[in-house]
N, CA, C and O atoms as a printed pandas DataFrame, in Angstrom:
     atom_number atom_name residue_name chain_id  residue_number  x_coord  y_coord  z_coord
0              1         N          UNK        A               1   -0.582   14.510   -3.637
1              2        CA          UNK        A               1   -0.933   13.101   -3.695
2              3         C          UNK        A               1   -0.506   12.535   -5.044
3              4         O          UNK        A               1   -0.600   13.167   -6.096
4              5         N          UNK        A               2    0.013   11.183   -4.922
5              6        CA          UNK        A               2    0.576   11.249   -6.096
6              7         C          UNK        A               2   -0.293   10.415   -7.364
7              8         O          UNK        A               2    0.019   10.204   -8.536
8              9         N          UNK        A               3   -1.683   10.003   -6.461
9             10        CA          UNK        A               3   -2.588    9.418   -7.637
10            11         C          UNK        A               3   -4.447    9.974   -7.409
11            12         O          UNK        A               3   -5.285    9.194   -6.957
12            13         N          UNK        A               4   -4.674   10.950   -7.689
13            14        CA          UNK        A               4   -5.818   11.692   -8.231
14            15         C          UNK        A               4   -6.888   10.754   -9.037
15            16         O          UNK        A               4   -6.867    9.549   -9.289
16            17         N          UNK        A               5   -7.743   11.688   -9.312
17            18        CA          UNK        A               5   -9.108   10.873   -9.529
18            19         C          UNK        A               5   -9.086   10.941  -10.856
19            20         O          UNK        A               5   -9.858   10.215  -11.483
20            21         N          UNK        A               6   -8.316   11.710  -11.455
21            22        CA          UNK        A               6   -8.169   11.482  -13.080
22            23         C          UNK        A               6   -7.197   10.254  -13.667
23            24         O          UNK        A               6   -7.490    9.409  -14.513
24            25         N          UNK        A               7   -5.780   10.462  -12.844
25            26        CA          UNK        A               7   -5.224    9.195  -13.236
26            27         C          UNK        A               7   -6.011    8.065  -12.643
27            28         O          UNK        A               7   -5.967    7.030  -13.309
28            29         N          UNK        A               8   -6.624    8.032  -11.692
29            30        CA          UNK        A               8   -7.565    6.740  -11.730
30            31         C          UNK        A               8   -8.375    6.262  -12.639
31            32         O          UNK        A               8   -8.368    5.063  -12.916
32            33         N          UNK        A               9   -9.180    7.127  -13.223
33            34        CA          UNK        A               9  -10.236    7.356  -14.226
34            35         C          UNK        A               9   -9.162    6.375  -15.454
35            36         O          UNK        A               9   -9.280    5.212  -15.840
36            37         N          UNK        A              10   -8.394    7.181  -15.715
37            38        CA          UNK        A              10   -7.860    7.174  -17.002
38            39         C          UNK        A              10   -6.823    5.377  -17.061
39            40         O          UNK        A              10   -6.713    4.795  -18.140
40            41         N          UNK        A              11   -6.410    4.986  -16.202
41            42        CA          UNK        A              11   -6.131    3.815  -15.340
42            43         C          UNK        A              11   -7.393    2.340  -15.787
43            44         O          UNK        A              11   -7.153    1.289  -16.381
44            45         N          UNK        A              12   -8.685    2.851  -15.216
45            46        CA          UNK        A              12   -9.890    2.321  -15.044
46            47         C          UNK        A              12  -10.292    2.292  -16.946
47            48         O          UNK        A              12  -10.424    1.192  -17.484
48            49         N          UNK        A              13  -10.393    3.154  -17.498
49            50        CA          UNK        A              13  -10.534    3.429  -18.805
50            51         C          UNK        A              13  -10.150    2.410  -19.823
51            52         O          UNK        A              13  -10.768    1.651  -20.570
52            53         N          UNK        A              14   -8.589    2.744  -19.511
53            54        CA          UNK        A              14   -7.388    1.803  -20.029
54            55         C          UNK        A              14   -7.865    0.552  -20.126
55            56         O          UNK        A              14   -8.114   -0.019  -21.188
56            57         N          UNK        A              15   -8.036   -0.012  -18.751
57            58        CA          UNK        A              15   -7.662   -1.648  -18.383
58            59         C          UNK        A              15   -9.123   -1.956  -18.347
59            60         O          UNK        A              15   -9.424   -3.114  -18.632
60            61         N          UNK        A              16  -10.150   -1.066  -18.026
61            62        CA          UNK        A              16  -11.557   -1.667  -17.816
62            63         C          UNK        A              16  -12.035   -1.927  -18.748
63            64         O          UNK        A              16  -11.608   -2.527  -19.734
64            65         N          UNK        A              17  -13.393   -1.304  -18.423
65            66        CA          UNK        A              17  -14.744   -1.611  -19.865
66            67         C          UNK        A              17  -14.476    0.130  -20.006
67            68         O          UNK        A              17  -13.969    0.712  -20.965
68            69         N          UNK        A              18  -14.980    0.713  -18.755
69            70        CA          UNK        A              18  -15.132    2.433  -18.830
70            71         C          UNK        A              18  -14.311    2.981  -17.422
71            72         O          UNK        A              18  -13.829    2.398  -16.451
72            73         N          UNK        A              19  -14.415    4.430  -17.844
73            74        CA          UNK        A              19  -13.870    5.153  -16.406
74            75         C          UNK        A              19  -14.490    4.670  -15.016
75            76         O          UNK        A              19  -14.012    4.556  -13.888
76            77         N          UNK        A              20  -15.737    4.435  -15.558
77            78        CA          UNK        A              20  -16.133    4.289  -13.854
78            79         C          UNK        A              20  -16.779    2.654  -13.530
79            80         O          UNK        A              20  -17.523    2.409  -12.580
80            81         N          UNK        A              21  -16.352    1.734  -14.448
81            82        CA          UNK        A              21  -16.303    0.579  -14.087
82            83         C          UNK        A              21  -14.772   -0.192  -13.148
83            84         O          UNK        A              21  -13.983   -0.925  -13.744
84            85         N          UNK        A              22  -14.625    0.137  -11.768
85            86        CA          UNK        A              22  -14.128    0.243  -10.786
86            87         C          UNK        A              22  -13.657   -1.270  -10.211
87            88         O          UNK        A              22  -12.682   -1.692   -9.591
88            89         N          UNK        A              23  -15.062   -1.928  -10.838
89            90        CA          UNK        A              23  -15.019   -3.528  -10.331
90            91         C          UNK        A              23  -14.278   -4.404  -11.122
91            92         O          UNK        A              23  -14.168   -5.598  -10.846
92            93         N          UNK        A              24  -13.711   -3.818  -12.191
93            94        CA          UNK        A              24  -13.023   -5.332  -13.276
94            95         C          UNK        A              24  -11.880   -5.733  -12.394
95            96         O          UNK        A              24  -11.306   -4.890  -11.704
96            97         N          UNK        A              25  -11.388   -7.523  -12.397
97            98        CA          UNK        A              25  -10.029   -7.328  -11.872
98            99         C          UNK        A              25   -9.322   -6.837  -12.802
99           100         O          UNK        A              25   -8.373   -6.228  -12.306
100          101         N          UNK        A              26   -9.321   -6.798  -14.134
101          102        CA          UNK        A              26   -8.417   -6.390  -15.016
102          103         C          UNK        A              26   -8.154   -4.562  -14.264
103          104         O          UNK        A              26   -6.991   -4.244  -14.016
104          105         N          UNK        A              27   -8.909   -3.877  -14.072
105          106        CA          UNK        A              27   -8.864   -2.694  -13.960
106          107         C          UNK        A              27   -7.875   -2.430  -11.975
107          108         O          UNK        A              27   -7.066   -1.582  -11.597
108          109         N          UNK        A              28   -8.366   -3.339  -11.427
109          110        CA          UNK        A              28   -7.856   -3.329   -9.843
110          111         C          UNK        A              28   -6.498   -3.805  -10.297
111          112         O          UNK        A              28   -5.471   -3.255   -9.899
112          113         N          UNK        A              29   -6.493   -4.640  -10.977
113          114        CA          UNK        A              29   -4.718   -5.454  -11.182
114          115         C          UNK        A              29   -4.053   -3.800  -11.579
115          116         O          UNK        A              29   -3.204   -3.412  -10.777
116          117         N          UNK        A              30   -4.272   -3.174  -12.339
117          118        CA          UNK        A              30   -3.485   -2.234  -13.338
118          119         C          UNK        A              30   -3.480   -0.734  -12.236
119          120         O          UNK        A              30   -2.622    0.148  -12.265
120          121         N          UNK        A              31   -4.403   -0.775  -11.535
121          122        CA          UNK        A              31   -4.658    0.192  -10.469
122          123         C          UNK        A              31   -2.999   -0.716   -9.212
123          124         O          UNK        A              31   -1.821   -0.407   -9.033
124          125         N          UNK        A              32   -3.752   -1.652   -8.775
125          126        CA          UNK        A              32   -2.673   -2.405   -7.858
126          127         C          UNK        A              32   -0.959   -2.176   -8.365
127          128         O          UNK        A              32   -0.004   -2.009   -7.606
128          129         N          UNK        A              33   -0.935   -2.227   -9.837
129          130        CA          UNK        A              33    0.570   -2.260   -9.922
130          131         C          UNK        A              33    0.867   -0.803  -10.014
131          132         O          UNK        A              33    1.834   -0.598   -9.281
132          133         N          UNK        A              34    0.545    0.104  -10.481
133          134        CA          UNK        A              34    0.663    1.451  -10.455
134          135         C          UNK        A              34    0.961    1.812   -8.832
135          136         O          UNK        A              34    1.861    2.602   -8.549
136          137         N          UNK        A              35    0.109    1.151   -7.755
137          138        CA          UNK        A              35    0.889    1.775   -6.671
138          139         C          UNK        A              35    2.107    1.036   -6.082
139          140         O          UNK        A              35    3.011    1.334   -5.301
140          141         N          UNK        A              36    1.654   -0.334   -6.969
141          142        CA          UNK        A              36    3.310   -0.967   -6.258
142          143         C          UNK        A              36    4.277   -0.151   -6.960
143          144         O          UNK        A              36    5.180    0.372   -6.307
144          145         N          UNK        A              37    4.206    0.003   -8.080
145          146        CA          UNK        A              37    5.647    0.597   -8.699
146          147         C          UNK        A              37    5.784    2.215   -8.226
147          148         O          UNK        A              37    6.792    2.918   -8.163
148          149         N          UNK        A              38    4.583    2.480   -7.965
149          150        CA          UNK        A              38    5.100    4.023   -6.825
150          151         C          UNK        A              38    5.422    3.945   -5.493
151          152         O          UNK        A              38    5.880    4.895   -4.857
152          153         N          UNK        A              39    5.074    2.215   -4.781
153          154        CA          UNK        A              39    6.003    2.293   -4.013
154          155         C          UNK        A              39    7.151    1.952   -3.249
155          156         O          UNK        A              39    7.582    2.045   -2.099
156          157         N          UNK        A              40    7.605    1.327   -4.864
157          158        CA          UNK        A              40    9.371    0.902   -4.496
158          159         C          UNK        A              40    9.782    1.516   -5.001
159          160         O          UNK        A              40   11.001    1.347   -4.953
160          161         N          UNK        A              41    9.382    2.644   -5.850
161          162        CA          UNK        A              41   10.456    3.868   -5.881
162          163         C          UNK        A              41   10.800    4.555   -4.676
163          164         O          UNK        A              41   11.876    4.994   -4.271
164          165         N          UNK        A              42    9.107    4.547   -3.965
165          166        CA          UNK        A              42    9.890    5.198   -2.471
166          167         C          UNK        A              42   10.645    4.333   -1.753
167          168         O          UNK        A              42   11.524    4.809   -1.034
168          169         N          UNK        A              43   10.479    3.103   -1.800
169          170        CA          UNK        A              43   11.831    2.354   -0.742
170          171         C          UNK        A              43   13.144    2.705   -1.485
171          172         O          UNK        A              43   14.110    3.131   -0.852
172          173         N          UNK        A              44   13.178    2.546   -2.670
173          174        CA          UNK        A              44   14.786    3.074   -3.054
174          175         C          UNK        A              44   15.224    3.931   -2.500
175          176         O          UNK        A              44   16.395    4.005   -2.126
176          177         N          UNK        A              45   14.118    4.982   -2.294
177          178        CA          UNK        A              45   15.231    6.576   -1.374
178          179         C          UNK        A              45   14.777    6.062    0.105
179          180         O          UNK        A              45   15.287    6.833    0.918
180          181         N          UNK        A              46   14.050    5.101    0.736
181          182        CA          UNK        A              46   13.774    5.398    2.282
182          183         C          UNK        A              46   13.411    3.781    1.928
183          184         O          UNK        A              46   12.464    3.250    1.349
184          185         N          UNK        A              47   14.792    3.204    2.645
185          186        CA          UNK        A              47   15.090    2.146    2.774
186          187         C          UNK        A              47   14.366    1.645    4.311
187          188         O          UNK        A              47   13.601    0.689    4.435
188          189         N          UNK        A              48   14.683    2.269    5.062
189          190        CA          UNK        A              48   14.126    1.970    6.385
190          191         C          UNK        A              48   12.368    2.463    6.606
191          192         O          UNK        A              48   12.133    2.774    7.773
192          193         N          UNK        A              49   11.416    2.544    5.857
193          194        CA          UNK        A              49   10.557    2.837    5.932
194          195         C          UNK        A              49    9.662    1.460    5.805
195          196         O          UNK        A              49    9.189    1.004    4.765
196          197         N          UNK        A              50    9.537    0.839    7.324
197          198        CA          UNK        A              50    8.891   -0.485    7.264
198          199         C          UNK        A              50    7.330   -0.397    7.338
199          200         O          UNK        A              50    6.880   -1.532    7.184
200          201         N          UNK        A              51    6.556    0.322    7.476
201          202        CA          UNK        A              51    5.198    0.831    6.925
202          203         C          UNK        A              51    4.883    0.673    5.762
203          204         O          UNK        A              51    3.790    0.178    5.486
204          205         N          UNK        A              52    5.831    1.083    4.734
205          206        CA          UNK        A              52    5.548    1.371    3.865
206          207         C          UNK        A              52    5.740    0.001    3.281
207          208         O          UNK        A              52    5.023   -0.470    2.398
208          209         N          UNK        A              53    6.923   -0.699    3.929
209          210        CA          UNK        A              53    7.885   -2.286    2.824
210          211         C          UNK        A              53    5.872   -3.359    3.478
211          212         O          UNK        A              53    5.157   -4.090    2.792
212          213         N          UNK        A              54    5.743   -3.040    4.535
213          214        CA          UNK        A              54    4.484   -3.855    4.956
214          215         C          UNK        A              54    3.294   -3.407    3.718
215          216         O          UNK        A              54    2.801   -4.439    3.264
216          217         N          UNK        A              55    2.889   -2.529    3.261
217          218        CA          UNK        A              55    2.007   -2.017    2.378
218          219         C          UNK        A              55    2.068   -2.244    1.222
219          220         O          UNK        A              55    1.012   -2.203    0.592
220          221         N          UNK        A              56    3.275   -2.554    0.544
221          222        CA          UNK        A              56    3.822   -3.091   -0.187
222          223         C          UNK        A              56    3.601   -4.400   -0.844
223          224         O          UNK        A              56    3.395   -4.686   -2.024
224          225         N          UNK        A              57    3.692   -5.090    0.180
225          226        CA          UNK        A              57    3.302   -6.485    0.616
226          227         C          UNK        A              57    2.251   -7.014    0.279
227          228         O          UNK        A              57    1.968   -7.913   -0.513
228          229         N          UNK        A              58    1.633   -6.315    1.019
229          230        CA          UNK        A              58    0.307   -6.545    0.964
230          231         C          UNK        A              58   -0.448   -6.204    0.031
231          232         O          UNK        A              58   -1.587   -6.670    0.007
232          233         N          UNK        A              59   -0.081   -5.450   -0.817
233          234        CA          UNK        A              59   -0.738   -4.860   -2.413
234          235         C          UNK        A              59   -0.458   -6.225   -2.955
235          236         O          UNK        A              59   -1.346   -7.009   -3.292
236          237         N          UNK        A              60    1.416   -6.579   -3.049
237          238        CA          UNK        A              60    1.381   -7.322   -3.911
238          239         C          UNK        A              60    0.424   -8.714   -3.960
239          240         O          UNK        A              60   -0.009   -9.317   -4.942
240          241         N          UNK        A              61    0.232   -9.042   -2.241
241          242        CA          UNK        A              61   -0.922  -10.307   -2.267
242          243         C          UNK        A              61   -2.239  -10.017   -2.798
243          244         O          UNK        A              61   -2.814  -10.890   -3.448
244          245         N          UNK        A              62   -2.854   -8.742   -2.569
245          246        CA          UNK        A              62   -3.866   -8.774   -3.176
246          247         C          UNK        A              62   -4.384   -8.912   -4.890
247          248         O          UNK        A              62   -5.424   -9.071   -5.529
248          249         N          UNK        A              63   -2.706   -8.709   -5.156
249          250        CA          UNK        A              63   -2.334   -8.236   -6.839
250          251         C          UNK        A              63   -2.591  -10.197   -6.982
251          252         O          UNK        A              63   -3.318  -10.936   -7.647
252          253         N          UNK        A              64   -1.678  -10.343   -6.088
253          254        CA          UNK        A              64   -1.447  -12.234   -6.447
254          255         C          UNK        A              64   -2.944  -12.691   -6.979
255          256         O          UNK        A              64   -3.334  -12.993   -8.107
256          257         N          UNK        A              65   -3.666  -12.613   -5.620
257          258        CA          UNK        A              65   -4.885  -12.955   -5.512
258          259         C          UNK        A              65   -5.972  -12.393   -6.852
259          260         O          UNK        A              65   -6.811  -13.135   -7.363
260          261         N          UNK        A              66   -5.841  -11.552   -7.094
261          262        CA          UNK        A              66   -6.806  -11.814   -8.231
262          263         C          UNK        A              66   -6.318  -11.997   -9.608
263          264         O          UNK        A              66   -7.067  -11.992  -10.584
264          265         N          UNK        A              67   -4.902  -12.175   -9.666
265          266        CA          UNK        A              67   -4.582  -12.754  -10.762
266          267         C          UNK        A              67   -5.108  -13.997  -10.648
267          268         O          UNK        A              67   -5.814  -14.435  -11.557
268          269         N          UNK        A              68   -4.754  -14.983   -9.151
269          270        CA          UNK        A              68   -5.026  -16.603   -9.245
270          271         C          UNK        A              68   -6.592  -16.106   -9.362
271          272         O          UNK        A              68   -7.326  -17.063   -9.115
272          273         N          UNK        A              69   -7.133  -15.230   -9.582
273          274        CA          UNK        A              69   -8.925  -15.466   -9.497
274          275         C          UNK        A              69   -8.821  -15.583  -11.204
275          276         O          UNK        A              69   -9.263  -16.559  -11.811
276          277         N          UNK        A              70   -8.109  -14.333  -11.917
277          278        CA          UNK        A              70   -8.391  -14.369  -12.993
278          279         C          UNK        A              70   -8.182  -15.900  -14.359
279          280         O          UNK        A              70   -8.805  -16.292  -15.345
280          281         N          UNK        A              71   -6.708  -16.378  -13.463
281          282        CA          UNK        A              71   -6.046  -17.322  -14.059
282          283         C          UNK        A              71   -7.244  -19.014  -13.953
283          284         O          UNK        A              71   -7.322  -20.009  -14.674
284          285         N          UNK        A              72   -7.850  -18.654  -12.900
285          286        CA          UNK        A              72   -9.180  -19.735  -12.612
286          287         C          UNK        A              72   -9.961  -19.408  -13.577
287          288         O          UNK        A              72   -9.677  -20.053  -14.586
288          289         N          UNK        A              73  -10.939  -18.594  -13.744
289          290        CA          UNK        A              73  -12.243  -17.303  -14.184
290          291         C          UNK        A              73  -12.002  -17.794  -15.605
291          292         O          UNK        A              73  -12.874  -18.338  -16.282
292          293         N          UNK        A              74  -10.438  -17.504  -16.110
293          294        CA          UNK        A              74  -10.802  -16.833  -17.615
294          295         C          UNK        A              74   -9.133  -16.784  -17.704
295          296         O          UNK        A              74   -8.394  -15.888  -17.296
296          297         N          UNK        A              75   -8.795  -17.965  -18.331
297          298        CA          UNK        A              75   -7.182  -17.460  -18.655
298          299         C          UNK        A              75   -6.537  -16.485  -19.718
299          300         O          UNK        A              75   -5.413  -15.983  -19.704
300          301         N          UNK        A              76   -7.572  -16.349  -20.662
301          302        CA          UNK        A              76   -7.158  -15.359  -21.825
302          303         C          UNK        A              76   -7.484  -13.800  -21.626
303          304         O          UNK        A              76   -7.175  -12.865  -22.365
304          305         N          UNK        A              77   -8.368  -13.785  -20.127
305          306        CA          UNK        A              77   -8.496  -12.401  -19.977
306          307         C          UNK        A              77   -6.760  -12.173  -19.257
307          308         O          UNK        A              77   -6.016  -11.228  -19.518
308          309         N          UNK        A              78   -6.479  -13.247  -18.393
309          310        CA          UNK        A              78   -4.890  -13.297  -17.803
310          311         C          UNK        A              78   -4.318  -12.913  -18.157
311          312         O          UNK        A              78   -3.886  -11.798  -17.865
312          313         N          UNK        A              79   -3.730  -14.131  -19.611
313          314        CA          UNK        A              79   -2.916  -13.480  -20.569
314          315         C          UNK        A              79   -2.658  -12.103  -20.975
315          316         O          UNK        A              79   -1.668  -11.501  -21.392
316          317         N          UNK        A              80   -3.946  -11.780  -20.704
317          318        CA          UNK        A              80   -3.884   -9.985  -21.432
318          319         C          UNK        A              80   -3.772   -9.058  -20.599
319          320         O          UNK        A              80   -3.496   -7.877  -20.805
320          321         N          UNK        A              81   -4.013   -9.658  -19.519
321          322        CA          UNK        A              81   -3.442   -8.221  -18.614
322          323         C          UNK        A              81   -1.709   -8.366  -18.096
323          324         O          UNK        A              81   -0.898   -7.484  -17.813
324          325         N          UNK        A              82   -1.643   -9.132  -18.108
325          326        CA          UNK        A              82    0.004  -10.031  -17.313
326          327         C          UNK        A              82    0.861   -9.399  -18.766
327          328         O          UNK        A              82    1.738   -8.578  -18.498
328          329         N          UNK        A              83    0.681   -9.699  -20.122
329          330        CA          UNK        A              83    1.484   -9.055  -21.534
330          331         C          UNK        A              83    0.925   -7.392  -21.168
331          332         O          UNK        A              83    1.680   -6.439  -21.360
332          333         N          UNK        A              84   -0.165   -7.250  -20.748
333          334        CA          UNK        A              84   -0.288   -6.021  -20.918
334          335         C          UNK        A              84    0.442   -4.515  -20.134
335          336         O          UNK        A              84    0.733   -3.342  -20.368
336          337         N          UNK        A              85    0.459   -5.410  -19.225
337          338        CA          UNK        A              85    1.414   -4.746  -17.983
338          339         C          UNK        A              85    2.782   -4.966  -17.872
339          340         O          UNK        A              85    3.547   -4.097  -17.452
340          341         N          UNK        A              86    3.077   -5.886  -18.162
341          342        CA          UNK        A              86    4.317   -6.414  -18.611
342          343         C          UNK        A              86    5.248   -7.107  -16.987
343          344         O          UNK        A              86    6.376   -6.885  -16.549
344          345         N          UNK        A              87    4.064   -8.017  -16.473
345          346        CA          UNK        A              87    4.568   -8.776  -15.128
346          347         C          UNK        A              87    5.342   -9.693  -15.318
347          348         O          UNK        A              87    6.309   -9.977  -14.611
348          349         N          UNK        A              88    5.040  -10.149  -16.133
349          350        CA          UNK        A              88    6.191  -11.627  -16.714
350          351         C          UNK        A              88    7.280  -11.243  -16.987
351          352         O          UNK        A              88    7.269  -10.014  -17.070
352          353         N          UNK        A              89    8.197  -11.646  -17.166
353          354        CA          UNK        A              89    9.268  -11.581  -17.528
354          355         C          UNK        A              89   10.257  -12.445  -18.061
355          356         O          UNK        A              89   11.368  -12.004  -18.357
């Protein structure tokens, strides 16, 4: 499996308050992009894998979605996760 309960932990750590504060969006955003970017590495080798391009998808809306929560909530917590992750570009 390619994401375990330690890189979660350590994920959650990072971006949260603590390891097992689970609920921050800051911590779900940084969790959310970690599996998007594990999984368009797999579409690069398995192009035809439309399960996966759908799952994909759908991370990224949920990713959308609590950024527009965060960007409402609290724009300077935004700022810091969006530089922190490095979504902008």
């Amino acid at each position: 499996m390619y994401l375990d309960q330690k890189e979660k932990e350590a994920i959650f750590k990072k971006h949260g308050k603590d390891a097992k504060d689970t609920g921050t969006a800051e911590g779900q955003i940084a969790l959310f992009t970690y599996r998007i970017n594990h999984l368009t590495e797999h579409l690069k080798n398995n192009r035809k894998d439309f399960n996966t391009e759908r799952s994909l998808v759908k991370l990224v809306g949920k990713r959308r979605a609590l950024l527009d929560y965060l960007t409402k909530k609290d724009i300077l917590r935004y700022r810091a996760i969006v530089k922190e992750l490095g979504l902008r570009k």
